[in-house]
PDB file of C-alpha atoms in Angstrom:
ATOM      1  CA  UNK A 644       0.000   0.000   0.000  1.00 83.00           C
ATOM      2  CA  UNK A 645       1.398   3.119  -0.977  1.00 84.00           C
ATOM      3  CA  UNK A 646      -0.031   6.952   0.662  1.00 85.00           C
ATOM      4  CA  UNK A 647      -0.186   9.243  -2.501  1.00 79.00           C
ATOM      5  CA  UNK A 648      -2.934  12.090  -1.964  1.00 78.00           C
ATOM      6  CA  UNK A 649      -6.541  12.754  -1.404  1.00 73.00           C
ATOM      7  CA  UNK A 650      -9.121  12.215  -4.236  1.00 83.00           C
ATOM      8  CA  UNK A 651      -6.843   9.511  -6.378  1.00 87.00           C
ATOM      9  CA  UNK A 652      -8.934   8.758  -9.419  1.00 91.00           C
ATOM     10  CA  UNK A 653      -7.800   8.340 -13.077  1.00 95.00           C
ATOM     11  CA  UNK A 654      -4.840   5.730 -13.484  1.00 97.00           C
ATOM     12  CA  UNK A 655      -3.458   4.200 -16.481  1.00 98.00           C
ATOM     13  CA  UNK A 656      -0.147   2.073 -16.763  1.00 98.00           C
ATOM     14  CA  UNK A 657       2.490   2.387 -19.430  1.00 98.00           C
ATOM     15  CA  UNK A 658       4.320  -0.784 -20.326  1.00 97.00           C
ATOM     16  CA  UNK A 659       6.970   0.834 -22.419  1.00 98.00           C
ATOM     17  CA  UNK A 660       8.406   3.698 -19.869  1.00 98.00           C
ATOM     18  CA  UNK A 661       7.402   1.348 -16.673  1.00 98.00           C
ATOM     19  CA  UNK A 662       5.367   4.292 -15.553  1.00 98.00           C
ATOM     20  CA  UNK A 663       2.042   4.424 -13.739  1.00 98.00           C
ATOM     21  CA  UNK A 664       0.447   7.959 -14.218  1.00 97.00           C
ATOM     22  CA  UNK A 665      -2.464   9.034 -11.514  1.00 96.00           C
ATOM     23  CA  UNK A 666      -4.684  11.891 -11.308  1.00 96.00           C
ATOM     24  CA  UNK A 667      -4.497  13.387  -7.806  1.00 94.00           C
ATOM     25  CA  UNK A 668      -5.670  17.117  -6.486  1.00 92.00           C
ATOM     26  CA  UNK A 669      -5.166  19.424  -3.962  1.00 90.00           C
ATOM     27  CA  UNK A 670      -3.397  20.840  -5.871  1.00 94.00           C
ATOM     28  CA  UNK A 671      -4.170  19.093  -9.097  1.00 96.00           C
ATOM     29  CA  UNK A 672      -1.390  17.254 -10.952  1.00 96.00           C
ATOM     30  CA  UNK A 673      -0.078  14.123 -12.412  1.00 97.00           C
ATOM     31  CA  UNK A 674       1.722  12.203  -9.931  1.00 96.00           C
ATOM     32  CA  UNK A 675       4.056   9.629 -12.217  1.00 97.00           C
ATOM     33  CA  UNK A 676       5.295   6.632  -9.784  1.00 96.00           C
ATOM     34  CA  UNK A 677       7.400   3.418 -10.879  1.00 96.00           C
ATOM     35  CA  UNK A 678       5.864  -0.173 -10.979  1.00 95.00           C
ATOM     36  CA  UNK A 679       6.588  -0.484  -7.012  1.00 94.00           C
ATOM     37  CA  UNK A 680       4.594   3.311  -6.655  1.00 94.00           C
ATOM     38  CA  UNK A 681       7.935   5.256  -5.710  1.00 94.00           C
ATOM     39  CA  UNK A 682       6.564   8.942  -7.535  1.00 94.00           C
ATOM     40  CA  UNK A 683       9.260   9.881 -10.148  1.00 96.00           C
ATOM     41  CA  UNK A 684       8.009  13.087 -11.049  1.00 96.00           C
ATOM     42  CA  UNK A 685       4.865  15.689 -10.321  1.00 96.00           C
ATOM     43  CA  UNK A 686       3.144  17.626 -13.163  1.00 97.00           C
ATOM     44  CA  UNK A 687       0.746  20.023 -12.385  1.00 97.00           C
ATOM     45  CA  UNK A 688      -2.665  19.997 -14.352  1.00 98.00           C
ATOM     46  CA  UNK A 689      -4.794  23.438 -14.955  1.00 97.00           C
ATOM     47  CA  UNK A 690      -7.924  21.106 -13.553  1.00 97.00           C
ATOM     48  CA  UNK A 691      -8.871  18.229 -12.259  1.00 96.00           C
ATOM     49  CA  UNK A 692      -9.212  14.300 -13.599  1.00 96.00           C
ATOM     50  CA  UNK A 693     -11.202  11.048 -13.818  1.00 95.00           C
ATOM     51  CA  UNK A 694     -10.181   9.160 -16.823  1.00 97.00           C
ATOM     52  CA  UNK A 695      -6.740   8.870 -18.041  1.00 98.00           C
ATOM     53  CA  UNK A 696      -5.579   7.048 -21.333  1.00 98.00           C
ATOM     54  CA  UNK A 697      -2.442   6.614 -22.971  1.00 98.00           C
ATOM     55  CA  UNK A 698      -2.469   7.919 -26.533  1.00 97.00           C
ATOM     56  CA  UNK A 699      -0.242   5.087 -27.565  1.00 96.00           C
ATOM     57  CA  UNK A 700       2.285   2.485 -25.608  1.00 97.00           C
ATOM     58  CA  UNK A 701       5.141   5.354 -24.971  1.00 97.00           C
ATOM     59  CA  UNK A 702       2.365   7.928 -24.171  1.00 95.00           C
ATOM     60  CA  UNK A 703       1.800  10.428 -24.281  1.00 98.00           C
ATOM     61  CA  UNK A 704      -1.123  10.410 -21.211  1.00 98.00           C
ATOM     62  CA  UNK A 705      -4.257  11.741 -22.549  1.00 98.00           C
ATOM     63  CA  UNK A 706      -5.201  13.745 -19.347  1.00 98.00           C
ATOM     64  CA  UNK A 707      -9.017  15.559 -19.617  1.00 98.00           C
ATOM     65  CA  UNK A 708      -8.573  17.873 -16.909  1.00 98.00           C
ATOM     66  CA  UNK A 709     -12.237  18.647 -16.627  1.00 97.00           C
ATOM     67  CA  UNK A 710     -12.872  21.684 -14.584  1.00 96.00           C
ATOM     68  CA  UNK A 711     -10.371  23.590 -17.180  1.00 97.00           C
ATOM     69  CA  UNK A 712     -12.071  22.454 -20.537  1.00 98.00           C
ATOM     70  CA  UNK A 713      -9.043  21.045 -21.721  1.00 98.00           C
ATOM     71  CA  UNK A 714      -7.355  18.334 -23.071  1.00 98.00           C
ATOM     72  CA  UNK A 715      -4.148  18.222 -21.702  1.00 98.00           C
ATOM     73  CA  UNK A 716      -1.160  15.653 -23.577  1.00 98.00           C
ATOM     74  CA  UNK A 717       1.856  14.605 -21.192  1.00 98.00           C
ATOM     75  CA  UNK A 718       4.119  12.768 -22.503  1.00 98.00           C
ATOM     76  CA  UNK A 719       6.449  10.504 -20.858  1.00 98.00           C
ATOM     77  CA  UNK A 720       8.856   9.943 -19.244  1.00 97.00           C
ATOM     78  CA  UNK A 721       9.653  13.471 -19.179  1.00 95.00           C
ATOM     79  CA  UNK A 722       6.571  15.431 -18.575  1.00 96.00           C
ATOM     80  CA  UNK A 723       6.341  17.611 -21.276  1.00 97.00           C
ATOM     81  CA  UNK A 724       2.378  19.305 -21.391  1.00 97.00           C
ATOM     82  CA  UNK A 725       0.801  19.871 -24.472  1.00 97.00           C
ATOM     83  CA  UNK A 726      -2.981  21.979 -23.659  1.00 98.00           C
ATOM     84  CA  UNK A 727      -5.838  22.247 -26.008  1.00 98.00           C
ATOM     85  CA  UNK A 728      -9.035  23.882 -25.109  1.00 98.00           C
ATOM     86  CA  UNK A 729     -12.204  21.345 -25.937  1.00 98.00           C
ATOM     87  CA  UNK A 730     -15.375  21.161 -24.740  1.00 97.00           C
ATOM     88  CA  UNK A 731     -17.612  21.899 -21.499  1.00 97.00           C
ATOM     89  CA  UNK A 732     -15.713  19.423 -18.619  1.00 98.00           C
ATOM     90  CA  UNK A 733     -13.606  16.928 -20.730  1.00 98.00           C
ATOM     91  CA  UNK A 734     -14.049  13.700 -18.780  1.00 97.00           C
ATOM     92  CA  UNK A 735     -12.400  11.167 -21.030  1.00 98.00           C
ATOM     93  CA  UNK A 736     -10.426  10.917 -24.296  1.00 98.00           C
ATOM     94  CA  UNK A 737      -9.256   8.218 -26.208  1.00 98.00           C
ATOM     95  CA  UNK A 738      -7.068   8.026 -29.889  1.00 98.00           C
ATOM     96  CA  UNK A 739      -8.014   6.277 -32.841  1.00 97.00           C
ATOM     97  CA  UNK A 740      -5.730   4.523 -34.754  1.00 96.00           C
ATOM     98  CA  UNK A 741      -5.970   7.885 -37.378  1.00 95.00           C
ATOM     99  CA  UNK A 742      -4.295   9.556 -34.717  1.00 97.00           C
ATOM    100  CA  UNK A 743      -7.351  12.169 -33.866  1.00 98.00           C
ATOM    101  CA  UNK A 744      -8.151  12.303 -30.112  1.00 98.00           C
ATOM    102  CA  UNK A 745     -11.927  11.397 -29.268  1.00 98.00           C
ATOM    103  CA  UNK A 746     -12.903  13.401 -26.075  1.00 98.00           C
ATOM    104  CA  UNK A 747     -16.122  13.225 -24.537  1.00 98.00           C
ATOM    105  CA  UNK A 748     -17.641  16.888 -22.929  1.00 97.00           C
ATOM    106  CA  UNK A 749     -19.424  15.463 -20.167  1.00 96.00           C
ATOM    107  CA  UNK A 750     -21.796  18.628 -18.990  1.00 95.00           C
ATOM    108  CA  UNK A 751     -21.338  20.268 -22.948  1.00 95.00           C
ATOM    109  CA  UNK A 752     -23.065  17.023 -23.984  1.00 96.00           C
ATOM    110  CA  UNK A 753     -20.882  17.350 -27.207  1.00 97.00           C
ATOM    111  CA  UNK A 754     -17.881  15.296 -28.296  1.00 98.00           C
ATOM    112  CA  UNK A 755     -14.448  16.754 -29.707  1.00 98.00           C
ATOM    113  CA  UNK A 756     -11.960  15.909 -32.172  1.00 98.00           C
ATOM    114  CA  UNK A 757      -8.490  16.870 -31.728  1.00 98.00           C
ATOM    115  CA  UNK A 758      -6.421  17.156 -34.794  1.00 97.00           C
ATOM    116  CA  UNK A 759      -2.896  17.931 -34.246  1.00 94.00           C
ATOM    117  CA  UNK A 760      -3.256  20.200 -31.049  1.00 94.00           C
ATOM    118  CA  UNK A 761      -6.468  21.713 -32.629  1.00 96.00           C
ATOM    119  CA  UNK A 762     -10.524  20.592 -32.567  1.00 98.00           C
ATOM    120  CA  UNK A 763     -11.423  20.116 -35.962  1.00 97.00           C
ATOM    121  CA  UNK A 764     -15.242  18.936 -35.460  1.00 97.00           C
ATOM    122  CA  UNK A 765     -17.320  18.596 -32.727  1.00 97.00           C
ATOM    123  CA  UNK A 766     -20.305  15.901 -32.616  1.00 97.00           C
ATOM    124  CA  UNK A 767     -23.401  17.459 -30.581  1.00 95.00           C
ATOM    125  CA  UNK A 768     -25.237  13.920 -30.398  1.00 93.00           C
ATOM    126  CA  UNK A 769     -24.848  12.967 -27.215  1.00 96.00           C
ATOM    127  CA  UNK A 770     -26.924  13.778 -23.552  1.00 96.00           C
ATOM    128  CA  UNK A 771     -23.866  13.492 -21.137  1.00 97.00           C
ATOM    129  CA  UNK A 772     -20.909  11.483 -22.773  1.00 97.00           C
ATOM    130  CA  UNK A 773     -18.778   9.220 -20.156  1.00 96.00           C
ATOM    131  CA  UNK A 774     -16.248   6.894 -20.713  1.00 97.00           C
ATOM    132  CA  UNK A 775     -14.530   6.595 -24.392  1.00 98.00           C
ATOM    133  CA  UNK A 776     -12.983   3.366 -26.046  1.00 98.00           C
ATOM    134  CA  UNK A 777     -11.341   3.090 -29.303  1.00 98.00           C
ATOM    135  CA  UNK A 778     -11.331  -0.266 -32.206  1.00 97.00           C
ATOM    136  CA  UNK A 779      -9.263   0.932 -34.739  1.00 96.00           C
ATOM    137  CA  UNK A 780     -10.897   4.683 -36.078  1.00 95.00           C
ATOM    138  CA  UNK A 781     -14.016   3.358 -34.116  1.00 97.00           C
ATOM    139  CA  UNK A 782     -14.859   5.175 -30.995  1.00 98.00           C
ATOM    140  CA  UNK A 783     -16.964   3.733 -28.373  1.00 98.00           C
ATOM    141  CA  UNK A 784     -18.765   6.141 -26.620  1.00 98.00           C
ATOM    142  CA  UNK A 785     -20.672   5.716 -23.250  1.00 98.00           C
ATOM    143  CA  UNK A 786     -23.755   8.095 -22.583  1.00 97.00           C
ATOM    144  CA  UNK A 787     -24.008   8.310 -18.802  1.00 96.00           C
ATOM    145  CA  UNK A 788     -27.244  10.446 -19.178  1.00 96.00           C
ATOM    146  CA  UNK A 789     -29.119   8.436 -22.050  1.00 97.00           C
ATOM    147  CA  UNK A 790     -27.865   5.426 -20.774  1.00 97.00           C
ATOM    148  CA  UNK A 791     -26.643   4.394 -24.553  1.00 98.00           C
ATOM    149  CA  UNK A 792     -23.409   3.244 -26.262  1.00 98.00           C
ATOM    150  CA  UNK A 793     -22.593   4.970 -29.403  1.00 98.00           C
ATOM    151  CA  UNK A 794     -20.540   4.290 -31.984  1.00 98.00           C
ATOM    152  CA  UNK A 795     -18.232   6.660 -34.188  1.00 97.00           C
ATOM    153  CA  UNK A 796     -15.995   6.721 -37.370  1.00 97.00           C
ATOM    154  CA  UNK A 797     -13.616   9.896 -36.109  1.00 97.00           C
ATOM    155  CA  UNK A 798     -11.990   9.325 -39.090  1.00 94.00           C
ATOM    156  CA  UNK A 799     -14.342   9.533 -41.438  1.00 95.00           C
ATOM    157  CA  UNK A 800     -16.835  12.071 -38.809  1.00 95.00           C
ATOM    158  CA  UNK A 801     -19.646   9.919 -38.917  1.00 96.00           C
ATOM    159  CA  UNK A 802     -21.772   8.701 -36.224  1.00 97.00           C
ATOM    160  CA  UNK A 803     -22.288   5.346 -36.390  1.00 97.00           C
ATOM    161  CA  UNK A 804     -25.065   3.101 -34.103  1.00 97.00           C
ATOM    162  CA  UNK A 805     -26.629   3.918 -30.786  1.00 97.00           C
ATOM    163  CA  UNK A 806     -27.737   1.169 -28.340  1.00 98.00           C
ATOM    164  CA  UNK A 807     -29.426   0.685 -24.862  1.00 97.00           C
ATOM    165  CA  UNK A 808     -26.778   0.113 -22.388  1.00 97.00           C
ATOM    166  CA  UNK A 809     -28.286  -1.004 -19.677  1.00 96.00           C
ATOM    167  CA  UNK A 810     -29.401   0.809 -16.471  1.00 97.00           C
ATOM    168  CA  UNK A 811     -26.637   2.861 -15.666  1.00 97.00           C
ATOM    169  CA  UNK A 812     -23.493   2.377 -17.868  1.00 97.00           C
ATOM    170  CA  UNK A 813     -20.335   4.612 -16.768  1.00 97.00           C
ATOM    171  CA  UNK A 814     -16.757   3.288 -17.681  1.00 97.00           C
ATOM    172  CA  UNK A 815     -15.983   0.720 -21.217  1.00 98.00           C
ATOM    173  CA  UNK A 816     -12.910  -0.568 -22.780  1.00 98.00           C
ATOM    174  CA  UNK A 817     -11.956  -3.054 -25.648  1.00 97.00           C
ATOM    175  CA  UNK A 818     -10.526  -6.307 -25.670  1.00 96.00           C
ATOM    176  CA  UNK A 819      -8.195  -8.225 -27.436  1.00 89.00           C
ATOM    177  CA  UNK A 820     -11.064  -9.583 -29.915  1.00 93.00           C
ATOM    178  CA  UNK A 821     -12.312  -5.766 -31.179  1.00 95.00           C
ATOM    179  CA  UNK A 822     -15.006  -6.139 -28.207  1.00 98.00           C
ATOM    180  CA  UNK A 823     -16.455  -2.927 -25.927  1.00 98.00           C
ATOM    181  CA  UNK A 824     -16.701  -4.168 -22.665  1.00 98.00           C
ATOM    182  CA  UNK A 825     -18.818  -1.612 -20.734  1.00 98.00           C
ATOM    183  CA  UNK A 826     -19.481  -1.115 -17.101  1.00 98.00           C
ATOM    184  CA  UNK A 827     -23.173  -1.597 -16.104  1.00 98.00           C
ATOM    185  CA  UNK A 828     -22.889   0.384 -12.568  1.00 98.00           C
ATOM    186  CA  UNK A 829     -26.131   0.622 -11.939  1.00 97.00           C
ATOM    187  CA  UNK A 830     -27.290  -2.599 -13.495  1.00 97.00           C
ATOM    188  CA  UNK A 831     -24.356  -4.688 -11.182  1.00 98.00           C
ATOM    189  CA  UNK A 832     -23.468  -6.061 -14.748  1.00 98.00           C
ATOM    190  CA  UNK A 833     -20.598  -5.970 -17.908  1.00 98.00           C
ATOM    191  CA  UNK A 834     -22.168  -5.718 -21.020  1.00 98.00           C
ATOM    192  CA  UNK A 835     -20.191  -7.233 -23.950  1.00 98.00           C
ATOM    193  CA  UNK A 836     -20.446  -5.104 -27.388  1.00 98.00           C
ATOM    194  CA  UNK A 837     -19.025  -6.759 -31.255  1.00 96.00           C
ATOM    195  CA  UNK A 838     -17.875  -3.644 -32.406  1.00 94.00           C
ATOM    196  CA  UNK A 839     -18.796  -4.298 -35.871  1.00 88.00           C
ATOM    197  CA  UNK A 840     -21.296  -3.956 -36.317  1.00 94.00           C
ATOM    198  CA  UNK A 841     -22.405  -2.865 -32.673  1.00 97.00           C
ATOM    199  CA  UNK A 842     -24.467  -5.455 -30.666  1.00 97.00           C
ATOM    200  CA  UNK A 843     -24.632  -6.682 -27.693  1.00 98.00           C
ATOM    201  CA  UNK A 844     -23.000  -9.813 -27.541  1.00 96.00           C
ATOM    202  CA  UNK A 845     -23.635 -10.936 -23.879  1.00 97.00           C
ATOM    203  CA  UNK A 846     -24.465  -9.908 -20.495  1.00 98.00           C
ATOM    204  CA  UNK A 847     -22.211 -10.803 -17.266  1.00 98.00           C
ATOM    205  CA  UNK A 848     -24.476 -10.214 -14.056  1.00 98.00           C
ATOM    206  CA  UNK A 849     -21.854  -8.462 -11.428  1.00 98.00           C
ATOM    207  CA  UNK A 850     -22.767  -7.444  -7.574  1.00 97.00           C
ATOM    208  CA  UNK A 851     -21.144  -5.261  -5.967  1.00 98.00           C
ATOM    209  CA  UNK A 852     -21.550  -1.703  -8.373  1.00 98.00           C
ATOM    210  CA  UNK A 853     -19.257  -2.274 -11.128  1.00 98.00           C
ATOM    211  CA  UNK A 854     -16.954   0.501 -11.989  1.00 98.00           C
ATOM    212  CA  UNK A 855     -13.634   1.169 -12.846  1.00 97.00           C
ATOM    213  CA  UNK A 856     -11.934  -0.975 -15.903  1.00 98.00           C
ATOM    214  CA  UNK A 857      -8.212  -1.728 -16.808  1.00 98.00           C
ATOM    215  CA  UNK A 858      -7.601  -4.588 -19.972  1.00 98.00           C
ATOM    216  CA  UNK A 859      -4.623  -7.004 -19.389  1.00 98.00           C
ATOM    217  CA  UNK A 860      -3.701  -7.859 -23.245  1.00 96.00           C
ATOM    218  CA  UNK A 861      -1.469 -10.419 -22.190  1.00 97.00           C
ATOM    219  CA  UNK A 862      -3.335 -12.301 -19.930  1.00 97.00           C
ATOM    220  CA  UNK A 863      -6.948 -11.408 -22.059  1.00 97.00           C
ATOM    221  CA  UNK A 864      -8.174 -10.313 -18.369  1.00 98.00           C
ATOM    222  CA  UNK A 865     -10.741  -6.968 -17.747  1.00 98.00           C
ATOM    223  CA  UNK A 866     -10.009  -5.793 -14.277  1.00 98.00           C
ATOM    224  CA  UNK A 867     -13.535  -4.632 -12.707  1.00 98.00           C
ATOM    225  CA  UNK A 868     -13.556  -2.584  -9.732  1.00 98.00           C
ATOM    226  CA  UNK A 869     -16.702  -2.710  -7.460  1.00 98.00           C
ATOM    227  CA  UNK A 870     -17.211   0.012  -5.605  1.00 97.00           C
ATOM    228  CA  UNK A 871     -19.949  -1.329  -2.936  1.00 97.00           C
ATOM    229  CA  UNK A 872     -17.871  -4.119  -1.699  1.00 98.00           C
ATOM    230  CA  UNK A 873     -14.367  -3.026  -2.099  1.00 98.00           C
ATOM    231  CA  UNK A 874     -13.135  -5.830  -4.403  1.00 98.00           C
ATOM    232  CA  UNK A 875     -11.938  -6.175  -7.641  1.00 98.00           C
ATOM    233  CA  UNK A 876     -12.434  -8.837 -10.310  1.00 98.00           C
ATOM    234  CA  UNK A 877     -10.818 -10.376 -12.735  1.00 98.00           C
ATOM    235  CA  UNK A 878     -12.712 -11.580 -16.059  1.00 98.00           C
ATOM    236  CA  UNK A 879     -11.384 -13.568 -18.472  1.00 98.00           C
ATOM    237  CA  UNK A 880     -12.156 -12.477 -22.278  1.00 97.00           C
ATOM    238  CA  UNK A 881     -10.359 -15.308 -23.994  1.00 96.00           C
ATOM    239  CA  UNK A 882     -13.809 -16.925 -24.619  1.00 92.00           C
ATOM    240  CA  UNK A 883     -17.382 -15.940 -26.122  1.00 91.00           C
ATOM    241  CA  UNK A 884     -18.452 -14.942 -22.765  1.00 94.00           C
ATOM    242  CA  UNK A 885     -17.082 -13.212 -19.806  1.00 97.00           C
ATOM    243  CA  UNK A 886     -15.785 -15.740 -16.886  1.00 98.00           C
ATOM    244  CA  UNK A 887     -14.295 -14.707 -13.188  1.00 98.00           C
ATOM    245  CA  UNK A 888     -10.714 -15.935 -12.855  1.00 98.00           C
ATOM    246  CA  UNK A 889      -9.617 -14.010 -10.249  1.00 97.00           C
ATOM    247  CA  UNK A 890     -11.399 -11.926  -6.961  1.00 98.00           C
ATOM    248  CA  UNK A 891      -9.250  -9.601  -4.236  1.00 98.00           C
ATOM    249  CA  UNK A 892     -10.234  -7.459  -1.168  1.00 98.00           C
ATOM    250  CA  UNK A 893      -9.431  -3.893  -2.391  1.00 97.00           C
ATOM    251  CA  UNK A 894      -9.077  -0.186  -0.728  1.00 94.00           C
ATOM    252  CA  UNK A 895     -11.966   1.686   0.140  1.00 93.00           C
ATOM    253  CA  UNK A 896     -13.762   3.343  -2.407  1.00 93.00           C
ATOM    254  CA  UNK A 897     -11.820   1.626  -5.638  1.00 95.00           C
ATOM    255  CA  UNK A 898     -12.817   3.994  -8.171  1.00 95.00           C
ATOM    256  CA  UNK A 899      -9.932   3.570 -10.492  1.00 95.00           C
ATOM    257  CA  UNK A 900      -7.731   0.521 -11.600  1.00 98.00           C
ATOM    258  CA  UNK A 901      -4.472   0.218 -14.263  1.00 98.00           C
ATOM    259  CA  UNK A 902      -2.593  -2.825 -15.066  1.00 98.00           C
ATOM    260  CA  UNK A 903       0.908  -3.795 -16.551  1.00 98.00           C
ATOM    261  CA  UNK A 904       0.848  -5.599 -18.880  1.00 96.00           C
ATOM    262  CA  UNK A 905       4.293  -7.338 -18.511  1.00 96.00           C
ATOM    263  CA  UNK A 906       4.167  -8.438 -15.089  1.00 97.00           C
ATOM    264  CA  UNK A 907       0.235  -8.509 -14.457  1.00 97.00           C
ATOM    265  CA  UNK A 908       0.724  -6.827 -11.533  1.00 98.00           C
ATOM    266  CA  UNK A 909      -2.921  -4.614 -10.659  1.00 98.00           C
ATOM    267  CA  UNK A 910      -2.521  -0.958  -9.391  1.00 97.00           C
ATOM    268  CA  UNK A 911      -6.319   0.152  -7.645  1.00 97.00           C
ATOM    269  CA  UNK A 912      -6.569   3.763  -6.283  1.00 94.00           C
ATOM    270  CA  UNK A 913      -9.266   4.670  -3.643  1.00 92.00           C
ATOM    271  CA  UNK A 914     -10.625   7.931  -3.718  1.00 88.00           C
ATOM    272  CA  UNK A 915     -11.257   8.041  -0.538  1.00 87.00           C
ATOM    273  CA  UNK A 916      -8.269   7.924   1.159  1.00 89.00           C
ATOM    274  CA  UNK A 917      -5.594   8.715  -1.744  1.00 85.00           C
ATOM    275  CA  UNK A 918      -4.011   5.392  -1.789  1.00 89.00           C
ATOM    276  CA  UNK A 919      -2.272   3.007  -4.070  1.00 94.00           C
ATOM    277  CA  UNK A 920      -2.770  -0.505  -4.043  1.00 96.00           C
ATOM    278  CA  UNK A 921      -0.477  -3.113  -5.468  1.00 97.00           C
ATOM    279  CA  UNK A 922      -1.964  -6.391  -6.316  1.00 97.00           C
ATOM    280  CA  UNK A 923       0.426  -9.272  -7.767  1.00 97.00           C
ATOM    281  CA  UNK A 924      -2.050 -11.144  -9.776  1.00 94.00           C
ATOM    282  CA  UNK A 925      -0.124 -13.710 -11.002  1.00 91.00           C
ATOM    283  CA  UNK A 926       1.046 -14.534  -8.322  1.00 77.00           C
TER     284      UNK A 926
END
């Protein structure tokens, strides 16, 4: 267990520096630790964060600092910041494999597309967009206030296919097989999404308030945090359907969850009390 600071939330891991990148505040910034959570460097952010993606293994971090309406780039390992204003409260981004950046305005109901440093189109189709996942120049895009998944070709600026996702669908990611695998928080369930076309493929019931998501490609694992019972799960994608492989005690309030790759090992921050927790998964 490692103290960082209050309000931890927004993690991702990246295999190719070794470097796990968390959003903290007071003040807000980018705390950058080492796989054992020793911090290597501090960047401050103009606003706070939730989500945090990498832009490619390497980085940079796609940070969505939301109470600043922009999209702020870091890239690693040296902490360089790259700013561009977006939206009304960025809460997540994600690249497709054009190289645009998706990122979803969560109280602008809009989405933007960052071109080289710049937005270059703005979709105004969704209600209150949440979590963003990318399949190639396919963007995934949750709608916390319609309760829908939508498609996108960024590339081509087309929206795609909406769905029903359930009754209260907050966080997604891919998997290994082109998948969205979305977090049913309300509905204490992962819903399972071909991406093309968009369907649902299959429903995994999960107690416990399903939130936060981090993909293993190595293992083919989705890390699921639940936020009622202070666990998190691990759920095998290797098949058709979704199957529990793995099952820890967590910190309190588990909000936010990365992974490396490499070694498997599980990184869960609690937003309550601004820890780090380091889970050896493999053992």
């Amino acid at each position: 267990m490692v103290d960082l600071d209050p309000d931890a939330e927004g993690m991702v891991f990246d295999p190719v520096t070794g470097l796990l990148a968390v959003a903290v505040r007071d003040p807000n910034r980018l705390v950058l630790t080492d796989a054992q959570g020793v911090t290597q460097a501090e960047i401050p952010l103009p606003g706070h964060a939730r989500h945090l993606q990498l832009a490619a293994p390497g980085g940079p971090v796609l940070v969505p600092a939301e109470d600043s309406n922009m999209l702020v780039e870091v890239a690693l390992p040296g902490g360089e910041v790259t700013e561009t204003m977006v939206g009304d409260y960025p809460h997540d981004a994600a690249r497709v494999a054009s190289g645009q950046i998706l990122v979803g305005d969560e109280m602008g109901g809009t989405l933007s597309v960052v071109t080289d440093g710049e937005v270059t189109q703005t979709f105004d189709s969704q209600t209150q967009p949440g979590g963003v996942a990318t399949v190639g120049d396919v963007a995934g895009v949750v709608d916390v206030g319609a309760f829908s998944i939508t498609t996108y070709d960024v590339a081509a600026g087309e929206l795609q296919t909406v769905l029903d996702a359930g009754d209260g669908p907050t966080h997604i990611v891919t998997d290994g097989q082109g998948r969205f695998l979305v977090a049913d928080t309300r509905g204490d369930a992962m819903l399972v999404y071909g991406s093309d076309p968009l369907e649902l493929d299959s429903t995994y019931p999960l107690e416990g308030t399903p939130y936060g998501l981090a993909y293993d490609s190595t293992d083919q694992v989705v890390w699921v945090t639940l936020t009622a019972t202070n666990e998190v799960v691990g759920l095998s994608t290797a098949g058709d359907e979704l199957t529990e492989v793995a099952r820890f005690p967590t910190v309190r309030q588990p909000n936010t969850v990365a992974v490396d790759p490499t070694t498997g090992r599980v990184f869960v921050g609690s937003r309550e009390t601004g820890q780090l927790q380091l889970i050896d998964a493999r053992g």
